[in-house]
Amino acid sequence: MIYQNINVEKRGKIGWITLNRPKALNALCQALIEDLNHALNMLEDDVSIHVLVITGSDKAFAAGADIKEMKDRSYIDVYMTDFITKGWQRIAQCRKPVIAAVAGYALGGGCEIAMMCDIILAADTAKFGQPEIALGTIPGSGGTQRLTRAVGKSKAMELCLSGRSMDAVEAEKYGLVSRVIPAADLLSETMKLAEKIASMPLPVAMMVKESINRSYETTLSEGLLFERRVFHATFSLQDQKEGMSAFAEKRAPQFKQQ
Ligand code: CAA
């Protein structure tokens, strides 16, 4: 499949998506979002793919929603078309693990798309921010919600109210990203992590993801109950028998649902 605004490759068990709209710093126009959704649907349906990676260029992961495309839209138009909901939430609905590999700008919708992924790996060049206030609007795809859950109220307020962006070191310090990596090594380190996750049994990886995501939606006791039930369910898997037997027999596991 040839796309206009993204590149998609299958690298073994990894579905690798590169946002590719260099002249606009990967600004998220509707056509790009449609390409991305198509690719995500295809990779989610592909049983040979275990992990998805979304990355951009050295200069920009994505510099936000396309300002030029949306600037003249009316209230009734954005309301009636549910602008920025339709399509934009697809990443957050993926069942397979998704890694964002971020170099350069991840601003506005770019930061929001990164935050919809499960893990953010940041190059030391990465810059994260929600500058929408300087455009006379507010973050529209999770910036006030996911950023607050990630970095806490005070830091999220500061970033969203001032429009300041934070560098990779600050983003790691406040828990937005899991690791900062020298820019030259970002893609190879991302591939290593993706391959490591892809070597685990896929249903179990999906259950881990589902369980961690429950913690954002529910109380602790309900979340613990959900976790316990999923933990019990893993005992029905051949790969649980194999994983634990392999440990007891001091050998490497041979997972079937890899
Ligand atoms: N939308 C449309 N075009 C964009 C864009 C965006 N978000 N960001 C950059 N571009 C375009 C520029 O207009 C420019 O195009 P031209 O060459 O045709 O003029 C090209 O990309 C290169 O950009 P700059 O010349 O500005 O590059 P720079 O290196 O000087 O600055 C930047 C980089 C600081 C990221 C700057 O481009 C910038 O501030 N971009 C906008 C960031 C922003 O406000 N993002 C939030 C968007 S709103 C949003 O995302 C809402 C939401 O919640 C979903």
mmCIF file of C-alpha atoms and ligand atoms in Angstrom:
data_model
loop_
_atom_site.group_PDB
_atom_site.id
_atom_site.type_symbol
_atom_site.label_atom_id
_atom_site.label_comp_id
_atom_site.label_asym_id
_atom_site.label_seq_id
_atom_site.Cartn_x
_atom_site.Cartn_y
_atom_site.Cartn_z
ATOM 1 C CA MET A 1 0.000 0.000 0.000
ATOM 2 C CA ILE A 2 1.392 3.406 -1.022
ATOM 3 C CA TYR A 3 0.513 6.365 1.200
ATOM 4 C CA GLN A 4 0.920 10.099 0.531
ATOM 5 C CA ASN A 5 1.755 11.220 4.066
ATOM 6 C CA ILE A 6 3.288 8.238 5.832
ATOM 7 C CA ASN A 7 5.629 5.334 5.062
ATOM 8 C CA VAL A 8 4.738 1.879 6.330
ATOM 9 C CA GLU A 9 7.061 -1.116 6.505
ATOM 10 C CA LYS A 10 6.840 -4.557 8.019
ATOM 11 C CA ARG A 11 10.138 -5.361 9.721
ATOM 12 C CA GLY A 12 9.656 -8.926 10.914
ATOM 13 C CA LYS A 13 7.009 -8.737 13.633
ATOM 14 C CA ILE A 14 7.199 -4.967 13.813
ATOM 15 C CA GLY A 15 4.846 -2.651 11.923
ATOM 16 C CA TRP A 16 6.898 0.511 11.402
ATOM 17 C CA ILE A 17 5.045 3.751 10.540
ATOM 18 C CA THR A 18 6.991 6.897 9.657
ATOM 19 C CA LEU A 19 5.036 10.160 9.470
ATOM 20 C CA ASN A 20 6.234 11.726 6.247
ATOM 21 C CA ARG A 21 5.052 15.229 5.477
ATOM 22 C CA PRO A 22 8.416 16.969 5.733
ATOM 23 C CA LYS A 23 7.433 20.321 4.214
ATOM 24 C CA ALA A 24 4.914 20.869 7.025
ATOM 25 C CA LEU A 25 6.963 19.254 9.820
ATOM 26 C CA ASN A 26 4.493 16.342 9.764
ATOM 27 C CA ALA A 27 1.564 18.601 10.634
ATOM 28 C CA LEU A 28 -1.434 16.338 11.075
ATOM 29 C CA CYS A 29 -3.749 17.133 8.179
ATOM 30 C CA GLN A 30 -6.885 15.071 7.608
ATOM 31 C CA ALA A 31 -5.257 13.105 4.792
ATOM 32 C CA LEU A 32 -2.369 12.107 7.074
ATOM 33 C CA ILE A 33 -4.768 10.972 9.792
ATOM 34 C CA GLU A 34 -6.680 8.911 7.216
ATOM 35 C CA ASP A 35 -3.427 7.299 6.010
ATOM 36 C CA LEU A 36 -2.439 6.579 9.605
ATOM 37 C CA ASN A 37 -5.801 5.003 10.425
ATOM 38 C CA HIS A 38 -5.671 2.825 7.343
ATOM 39 C CA ALA A 39 -2.182 1.613 8.260
ATOM 40 C CA LEU A 40 -3.121 0.994 11.895
ATOM 41 C CA ASN A 41 -6.175 -1.038 10.851
ATOM 42 C CA MET A 42 -4.061 -3.086 8.486
ATOM 43 C CA LEU A 43 -1.272 -3.726 11.015
ATOM 44 C CA GLU A 44 -3.711 -4.546 13.813
ATOM 45 C CA ASP A 45 -5.417 -7.112 11.568
ATOM 46 C CA ASP A 46 -2.108 -8.670 10.476
ATOM 47 C CA VAL A 47 -1.456 -11.673 12.741
ATOM 48 C CA SER A 48 2.259 -11.642 11.897
ATOM 49 C CA ILE A 49 2.638 -8.167 13.453
ATOM 50 C CA HIS A 50 3.101 -7.965 17.225
ATOM 51 C CA VAL A 51 4.282 -4.418 17.904
ATOM 52 C CA LEU A 52 3.697 -1.078 16.176
ATOM 53 C CA VAL A 53 6.153 1.806 16.041
ATOM 54 C CA ILE A 54 5.231 5.370 15.104
ATOM 55 C CA THR A 55 8.031 7.793 14.366
ATOM 56 C CA GLY A 56 8.663 10.998 12.422
ATOM 57 C CA SER A 57 11.751 12.745 11.076
ATOM 58 C CA ASP A 58 14.891 14.005 12.817
ATOM 59 C CA LYS A 59 13.344 17.478 12.953
ATOM 60 C CA ALA A 60 9.743 16.681 13.842
ATOM 61 C CA PHE A 61 7.688 13.829 15.166
ATOM 62 C CA ALA A 62 4.723 16.088 14.364
ATOM 63 C CA ALA A 63 4.296 19.860 14.833
ATOM 64 C CA GLY A 64 0.601 19.514 15.671
ATOM 65 C CA ALA A 65 -2.718 19.568 13.891
ATOM 66 C CA ASP A 66 -2.543 21.337 10.535
ATOM 67 C CA ILE A 67 -3.214 24.954 11.482
ATOM 68 C CA LYS A 68 -3.663 26.145 7.905
ATOM 69 C CA GLU A 69 -6.239 23.431 7.223
ATOM 70 C CA MET A 70 -8.361 24.188 10.305
ATOM 71 C CA LYS A 71 -7.980 27.945 10.741
ATOM 72 C CA ASP A 72 -11.178 28.964 8.889
ATOM 73 C CA ARG A 73 -13.490 26.227 10.134
ATOM 74 C CA SER A 74 -16.622 27.317 11.986
ATOM 75 C CA TYR A 75 -17.913 26.192 15.351
ATOM 76 C CA ILE A 76 -20.915 24.436 13.826
ATOM 77 C CA ASP A 77 -18.664 22.630 11.354
ATOM 78 C CA VAL A 78 -16.150 21.343 13.928
ATOM 79 C CA TYR A 79 -18.946 20.467 16.339
ATOM 80 C CA MET A 80 -21.110 18.615 13.828
ATOM 81 C CA THR A 81 -18.162 16.714 12.327
ATOM 82 C CA ASP A 82 -16.733 16.039 15.803
ATOM 83 C CA PHE A 83 -13.426 17.411 14.527
ATOM 84 C CA ILE A 84 -10.353 15.728 15.934
ATOM 85 C CA THR A 85 -12.273 12.865 17.508
ATOM 86 C CA LYS A 86 -13.043 10.950 14.343
ATOM 87 C CA GLY A 87 -9.896 9.135 13.343
ATOM 88 C CA TRP A 88 -7.612 10.735 15.900
ATOM 89 C CA GLN A 89 -8.442 8.263 18.641
ATOM 90 C CA ARG A 90 -7.489 5.218 16.567
ATOM 91 C CA ILE A 91 -3.988 4.947 18.056
ATOM 92 C CA ALA A 92 -5.397 4.859 21.578
ATOM 93 C CA GLN A 93 -7.699 2.011 20.521
ATOM 94 C CA CYS A 94 -4.896 -0.259 19.262
ATOM 95 C CA ARG A 95 -4.792 -3.558 21.133
ATOM 96 C CA LYS A 96 -1.199 -4.352 20.210
ATOM 97 C CA PRO A 97 1.635 -2.447 21.931
ATOM 98 C CA VAL A 98 2.519 0.854 20.223
ATOM 99 C CA ILE A 99 5.836 2.659 20.712
ATOM 100 C CA ALA A 100 6.328 6.334 19.784
ATOM 101 C CA ALA A 101 9.910 7.150 18.802
ATOM 102 C CA VAL A 102 10.103 10.933 19.069
ATOM 103 C CA ALA A 103 12.839 13.184 17.708
ATOM 104 C CA GLY A 104 12.443 16.942 17.302
ATOM 105 C CA TYR A 105 9.085 18.653 17.719
ATOM 106 C CA ALA A 106 6.130 16.818 19.268
ATOM 107 C CA LEU A 107 3.813 19.777 19.694
ATOM 108 C CA GLY A 108 0.048 20.088 20.053
ATOM 109 C CA GLY A 109 -1.527 17.130 18.258
ATOM 110 C CA GLY A 110 1.991 15.678 17.823
ATOM 111 C CA CYS A 111 2.447 15.487 21.593
ATOM 112 C CA GLU A 112 -1.095 14.152 21.907
ATOM 113 C CA ILE A 113 -0.494 11.389 19.358
ATOM 114 C CA ALA A 114 2.728 10.409 21.153
ATOM 115 C CA MET A 115 0.775 10.262 24.423
ATOM 116 C CA MET A 116 -1.805 7.929 22.828
ATOM 117 C CA CYS A 117 1.023 5.418 22.335
ATOM 118 C CA ASP A 118 1.980 3.006 25.111
ATOM 119 C CA ILE A 119 5.654 3.903 25.415
ATOM 120 C CA ILE A 120 7.434 7.107 24.368
ATOM 121 C CA LEU A 121 11.144 6.854 23.607
ATOM 122 C CA ALA A 122 12.637 10.323 23.172
ATOM 123 C CA ALA A 123 15.717 11.402 21.251
ATOM 124 C CA ASP A 124 17.759 14.000 23.113
ATOM 125 C CA THR A 125 16.486 16.474 20.486
ATOM 126 C CA ALA A 126 12.811 15.925 21.346
ATOM 127 C CA LYS A 127 10.598 18.824 22.406
ATOM 128 C CA PHE A 128 7.141 18.239 23.856
ATOM 129 C CA GLY A 129 4.482 20.863 24.349
ATOM 130 C CA GLN A 130 0.892 22.008 24.010
ATOM 131 C CA PRO A 131 1.196 25.474 22.444
ATOM 132 C CA GLU A 132 -2.475 25.750 21.402
ATOM 133 C CA ILE A 133 -3.160 28.646 23.767
ATOM 134 C CA ALA A 134 -0.906 30.842 21.619
ATOM 135 C CA LEU A 135 -3.247 30.078 18.693
ATOM 136 C CA GLY A 136 -6.305 31.061 20.696
ATOM 137 C CA THR A 137 -7.504 27.520 21.323
ATOM 138 C CA ILE A 138 -6.888 24.617 23.690
ATOM 139 C CA PRO A 139 -5.477 21.110 23.156
ATOM 140 C CA GLY A 140 -8.186 19.105 21.417
ATOM 141 C CA SER A 141 -6.988 15.541 21.416
ATOM 142 C CA GLY A 142 -6.096 14.707 24.986
ATOM 143 C CA GLY A 143 -3.452 17.311 25.873
ATOM 144 C CA THR A 144 -5.233 18.562 28.983
ATOM 145 C CA GLN A 145 -6.063 14.999 30.068
ATOM 146 C CA ARG A 146 -3.219 12.629 29.187
ATOM 147 C CA LEU A 147 -0.492 15.208 29.878
ATOM 148 C CA THR A 148 -1.958 15.890 33.322
ATOM 149 C CA ARG A 149 -2.067 12.191 34.146
ATOM 150 C CA ALA A 150 1.544 11.814 32.965
ATOM 151 C CA VAL A 151 3.264 14.837 34.506
ATOM 152 C CA GLY A 152 0.862 16.043 37.202
ATOM 153 C CA LYS A 153 -1.327 19.129 37.496
ATOM 154 C CA SER A 154 1.239 21.850 38.084
ATOM 155 C CA LYS A 155 3.531 20.928 35.186
ATOM 156 C CA ALA A 156 0.588 20.335 32.816
ATOM 157 C CA MET A 157 -0.933 23.681 33.811
ATOM 158 C CA GLU A 158 2.383 25.435 33.252
ATOM 159 C CA LEU A 159 2.903 23.901 29.820
ATOM 160 C CA CYS A 160 -0.681 24.338 28.564
ATOM 161 C CA LEU A 161 -1.107 27.856 30.002
ATOM 162 C CA SER A 162 2.233 29.238 28.807
ATOM 163 C CA GLY A 163 2.626 27.199 25.607
ATOM 164 C CA ARG A 164 6.230 26.448 26.635
ATOM 165 C CA SER A 165 7.666 23.184 25.371
ATOM 166 C CA MET A 166 9.865 20.907 27.444
ATOM 167 C CA ASP A 167 12.987 19.101 26.308
ATOM 168 C CA ALA A 168 13.559 15.366 26.524
ATOM 169 C CA VAL A 169 15.398 15.488 29.868
ATOM 170 C CA GLU A 170 12.544 17.387 31.517
ATOM 171 C CA ALA A 171 9.999 15.052 29.883
ATOM 172 C CA GLU A 172 11.808 12.033 31.318
ATOM 173 C CA LYS A 173 12.130 13.630 34.752
ATOM 174 C CA TYR A 174 8.353 14.141 34.866
ATOM 175 C CA GLY A 175 7.483 10.669 33.577
ATOM 176 C CA LEU A 176 6.182 11.565 30.118
ATOM 177 C CA VAL A 177 8.810 9.460 28.369
ATOM 178 C CA SER A 178 10.331 6.191 29.424
ATOM 179 C CA ARG A 179 13.862 6.897 28.162
ATOM 180 C CA VAL A 180 16.055 9.563 26.527
ATOM 181 C CA ILE A 181 18.327 8.249 23.791
ATOM 182 C CA PRO A 182 21.042 10.009 21.728
ATOM 183 C CA ALA A 183 19.307 11.054 18.493
ATOM 184 C CA ALA A 184 21.586 8.929 16.314
ATOM 185 C CA ASP A 185 20.547 5.790 18.222
ATOM 186 C CA LEU A 186 16.808 6.451 18.544
ATOM 187 C CA LEU A 187 15.597 4.177 15.759
ATOM 188 C CA SER A 188 17.967 1.288 16.514
ATOM 189 C CA GLU A 189 17.104 1.398 20.234
ATOM 190 C CA THR A 190 13.398 1.554 19.348
ATOM 191 C CA MET A 191 13.787 -1.496 17.122
ATOM 192 C CA LYS A 192 15.575 -3.377 19.913
ATOM 193 C CA LEU A 193 12.768 -2.636 22.356
ATOM 194 C CA ALA A 194 10.090 -3.506 19.785
ATOM 195 C CA GLU A 195 11.798 -6.822 19.011
ATOM 196 C CA LYS A 196 12.115 -7.654 22.708
ATOM 197 C CA ILE A 197 8.389 -7.076 23.227
ATOM 198 C CA ALA A 198 7.592 -8.975 20.020
ATOM 199 C CA SER A 199 9.502 -11.998 21.348
ATOM 200 C CA MET A 200 6.934 -12.330 24.164
ATOM 201 C CA PRO A 201 3.612 -14.152 23.684
ATOM 202 C CA LEU A 202 1.329 -11.674 21.891
ATOM 203 C CA PRO A 203 -1.885 -12.419 23.839
ATOM 204 C CA VAL A 204 -0.035 -11.862 27.110
ATOM 205 C CA ALA A 205 1.462 -8.594 25.858
ATOM 206 C CA MET A 206 -2.055 -7.484 24.910
ATOM 207 C CA MET A 207 -3.334 -8.471 28.357
ATOM 208 C CA VAL A 208 -0.546 -6.494 30.062
ATOM 209 C CA LYS A 209 -1.468 -3.442 27.985
ATOM 210 C CA GLU A 210 -5.170 -3.843 28.699
ATOM 211 C CA SER A 211 -4.519 -4.191 32.437
ATOM 212 C CA ILE A 212 -2.237 -1.146 32.708
ATOM 213 C CA ASN A 213 -4.731 0.916 30.712
ATOM 214 C CA ARG A 214 -7.511 -0.063 33.143
ATOM 215 C CA SER A 215 -5.621 1.808 35.857
ATOM 216 C CA TYR A 216 -6.463 5.063 34.046
ATOM 217 C CA GLU A 217 -10.167 4.292 33.926
ATOM 218 C CA THR A 218 -11.109 2.807 37.267
ATOM 219 C CA THR A 219 -10.634 2.644 41.037
ATOM 220 C CA LEU A 220 -7.708 0.746 42.572
ATOM 221 C CA SER A 221 -9.879 -2.098 43.893
ATOM 222 C CA GLU A 222 -11.647 -2.556 40.537
ATOM 223 C CA GLY A 223 -8.322 -2.346 38.721
ATOM 224 C CA LEU A 224 -6.806 -4.976 41.013
ATOM 225 C CA LEU A 225 -9.820 -7.215 40.431
ATOM 226 C CA PHE A 226 -9.467 -6.785 36.645
ATOM 227 C CA GLU A 227 -5.755 -7.614 36.919
ATOM 228 C CA ARG A 228 -6.414 -10.719 39.035
ATOM 229 C CA ARG A 229 -9.000 -12.030 36.568
ATOM 230 C CA VAL A 230 -6.634 -11.512 33.631
ATOM 231 C CA PHE A 231 -3.817 -13.147 35.612
ATOM 232 C CA HIS A 232 -6.083 -16.158 36.216
ATOM 233 C CA ALA A 233 -6.983 -16.237 32.513
ATOM 234 C CA THR A 234 -3.306 -16.596 31.525
ATOM 235 C CA PHE A 235 -3.377 -20.034 33.180
ATOM 236 C CA SER A 236 -5.504 -21.205 30.243
ATOM 237 C CA LEU A 237 -2.688 -20.385 27.809
ATOM 238 C CA GLN A 238 -0.247 -22.923 26.468
ATOM 239 C CA ASP A 239 2.408 -20.227 26.659
ATOM 240 C CA GLN A 240 1.939 -19.886 30.432
ATOM 241 C CA LYS A 241 2.599 -23.626 30.797
ATOM 242 C CA GLU A 242 5.601 -23.336 28.489
ATOM 243 C CA GLY A 243 7.007 -20.201 30.169
ATOM 244 C CA MET A 244 6.837 -21.620 33.676
ATOM 245 C CA SER A 245 7.983 -25.131 32.652
ATOM 246 C CA ALA A 246 10.959 -23.639 30.816
ATOM 247 C CA PHE A 247 11.933 -21.730 33.961
ATOM 248 C CA ALA A 248 11.703 -24.879 36.095
ATOM 249 C CA GLU A 249 13.685 -26.883 33.528
ATOM 250 C CA LYS A 250 16.339 -24.137 33.187
ATOM 251 C CA ARG A 251 15.831 -23.653 29.433
ATOM 252 C CA ALA A 252 14.629 -20.893 27.138
ATOM 253 C CA PRO A 253 10.849 -20.891 26.529
ATOM 254 C CA GLN A 254 9.499 -21.725 23.089
ATOM 255 C CA PHE A 255 6.364 -19.644 22.912
ATOM 256 C CA LYS A 256 3.721 -20.723 20.413
ATOM 257 C CA GLN A 257 1.822 -17.467 20.100
ATOM 258 C CA GLN A 258 4.832 -15.389 19.209
HETATM 259 N N1 CAA B 1 0.300 23.256 10.832
HETATM 260 C C1 CAA B 1 0.521 23.635 9.542
HETATM 261 N N2 CAA B 1 1.759 23.914 9.084
HETATM 262 C C2 CAA B 1 2.789 23.817 9.943
HETATM 263 C C3 CAA B 1 2.616 23.453 11.287
HETATM 264 C C4 CAA B 1 1.290 23.159 11.719
HETATM 265 N N3 CAA B 1 1.019 22.754 12.979
HETATM 266 N N4 CAA B 1 3.815 23.478 11.895
HETATM 267 C C5 CAA B 1 4.712 23.833 10.955
HETATM 268 N N5 CAA B 1 4.103 24.047 9.773
HETATM 269 C C6 CAA B 1 4.703 24.445 8.502
HETATM 270 C C7 CAA B 1 5.075 25.917 8.509
HETATM 271 O O1 CAA B 1 3.953 26.717 8.204
HETATM 272 C C8 CAA B 1 6.127 25.943 7.451
HETATM 273 O O2 CAA B 1 5.509 25.898 6.186
HETATM 274 P P1 CAA B 1 5.955 26.953 5.015
HETATM 275 O O3 CAA B 1 7.385 26.556 4.713
HETATM 276 O O4 CAA B 1 5.016 26.650 3.905
HETATM 277 O O5 CAA B 1 5.851 28.298 5.583
HETATM 278 C C9 CAA B 1 6.843 24.615 7.624
HETATM 279 O O6 CAA B 1 5.943 23.766 8.331
HETATM 280 C C10 CAA B 1 8.120 24.722 8.455
HETATM 281 O O7 CAA B 1 7.776 25.362 9.676
HETATM 282 P P2 CAA B 1 8.579 26.646 10.243
HETATM 283 O O8 CAA B 1 9.126 27.459 9.115
HETATM 284 O O9 CAA B 1 7.684 27.332 11.199
HETATM 285 O O10 CAA B 1 9.777 25.888 10.983
HETATM 286 P P3 CAA B 1 10.617 26.401 12.229
HETATM 287 O O11 CAA B 1 11.742 25.452 12.383
HETATM 288 O O12 CAA B 1 10.933 27.859 12.093
HETATM 289 O O13 CAA B 1 9.620 26.296 13.503
HETATM 290 C C11 CAA B 1 7.995 25.162 14.871
HETATM 291 C C12 CAA B 1 9.206 25.019 13.919
HETATM 292 C C13 CAA B 1 8.458 25.857 16.180
HETATM 293 C C14 CAA B 1 7.506 23.756 15.189
HETATM 294 C C15 CAA B 1 6.891 26.009 14.203
HETATM 295 O O14 CAA B 1 6.649 25.484 12.905
HETATM 296 C C16 CAA B 1 5.582 26.009 14.942
HETATM 297 O O15 CAA B 1 5.444 26.731 15.920
HETATM 298 N N6 CAA B 1 4.593 25.226 14.466
HETATM 299 C C17 CAA B 1 3.260 25.194 15.050
HETATM 300 C C18 CAA B 1 3.245 24.424 16.363
HETATM 301 C C19 CAA B 1 1.843 24.456 16.945
HETATM 302 O O16 CAA B 1 1.326 25.499 17.301
HETATM 303 N N7 CAA B 1 1.230 23.282 17.063
HETATM 304 C C20 CAA B 1 -0.112 23.135 17.606
HETATM 305 C C21 CAA B 1 -1.124 23.049 16.490
HETATM 306 S S1 CAA B 1 -2.797 23.101 17.053
HETATM 307 C C22 CAA B 1 -3.112 21.511 17.572
HETATM 308 O O17 CAA B 1 -2.287 20.620 17.450
HETATM 309 C C23 CAA B 1 -4.480 21.278 18.181
HETATM 310 C C24 CAA B 1 -4.661 19.942 18.818
HETATM 311 O O18 CAA B 1 -4.741 19.799 20.018
HETATM 312 C C25 CAA B 1 -4.793 18.740 17.997
#
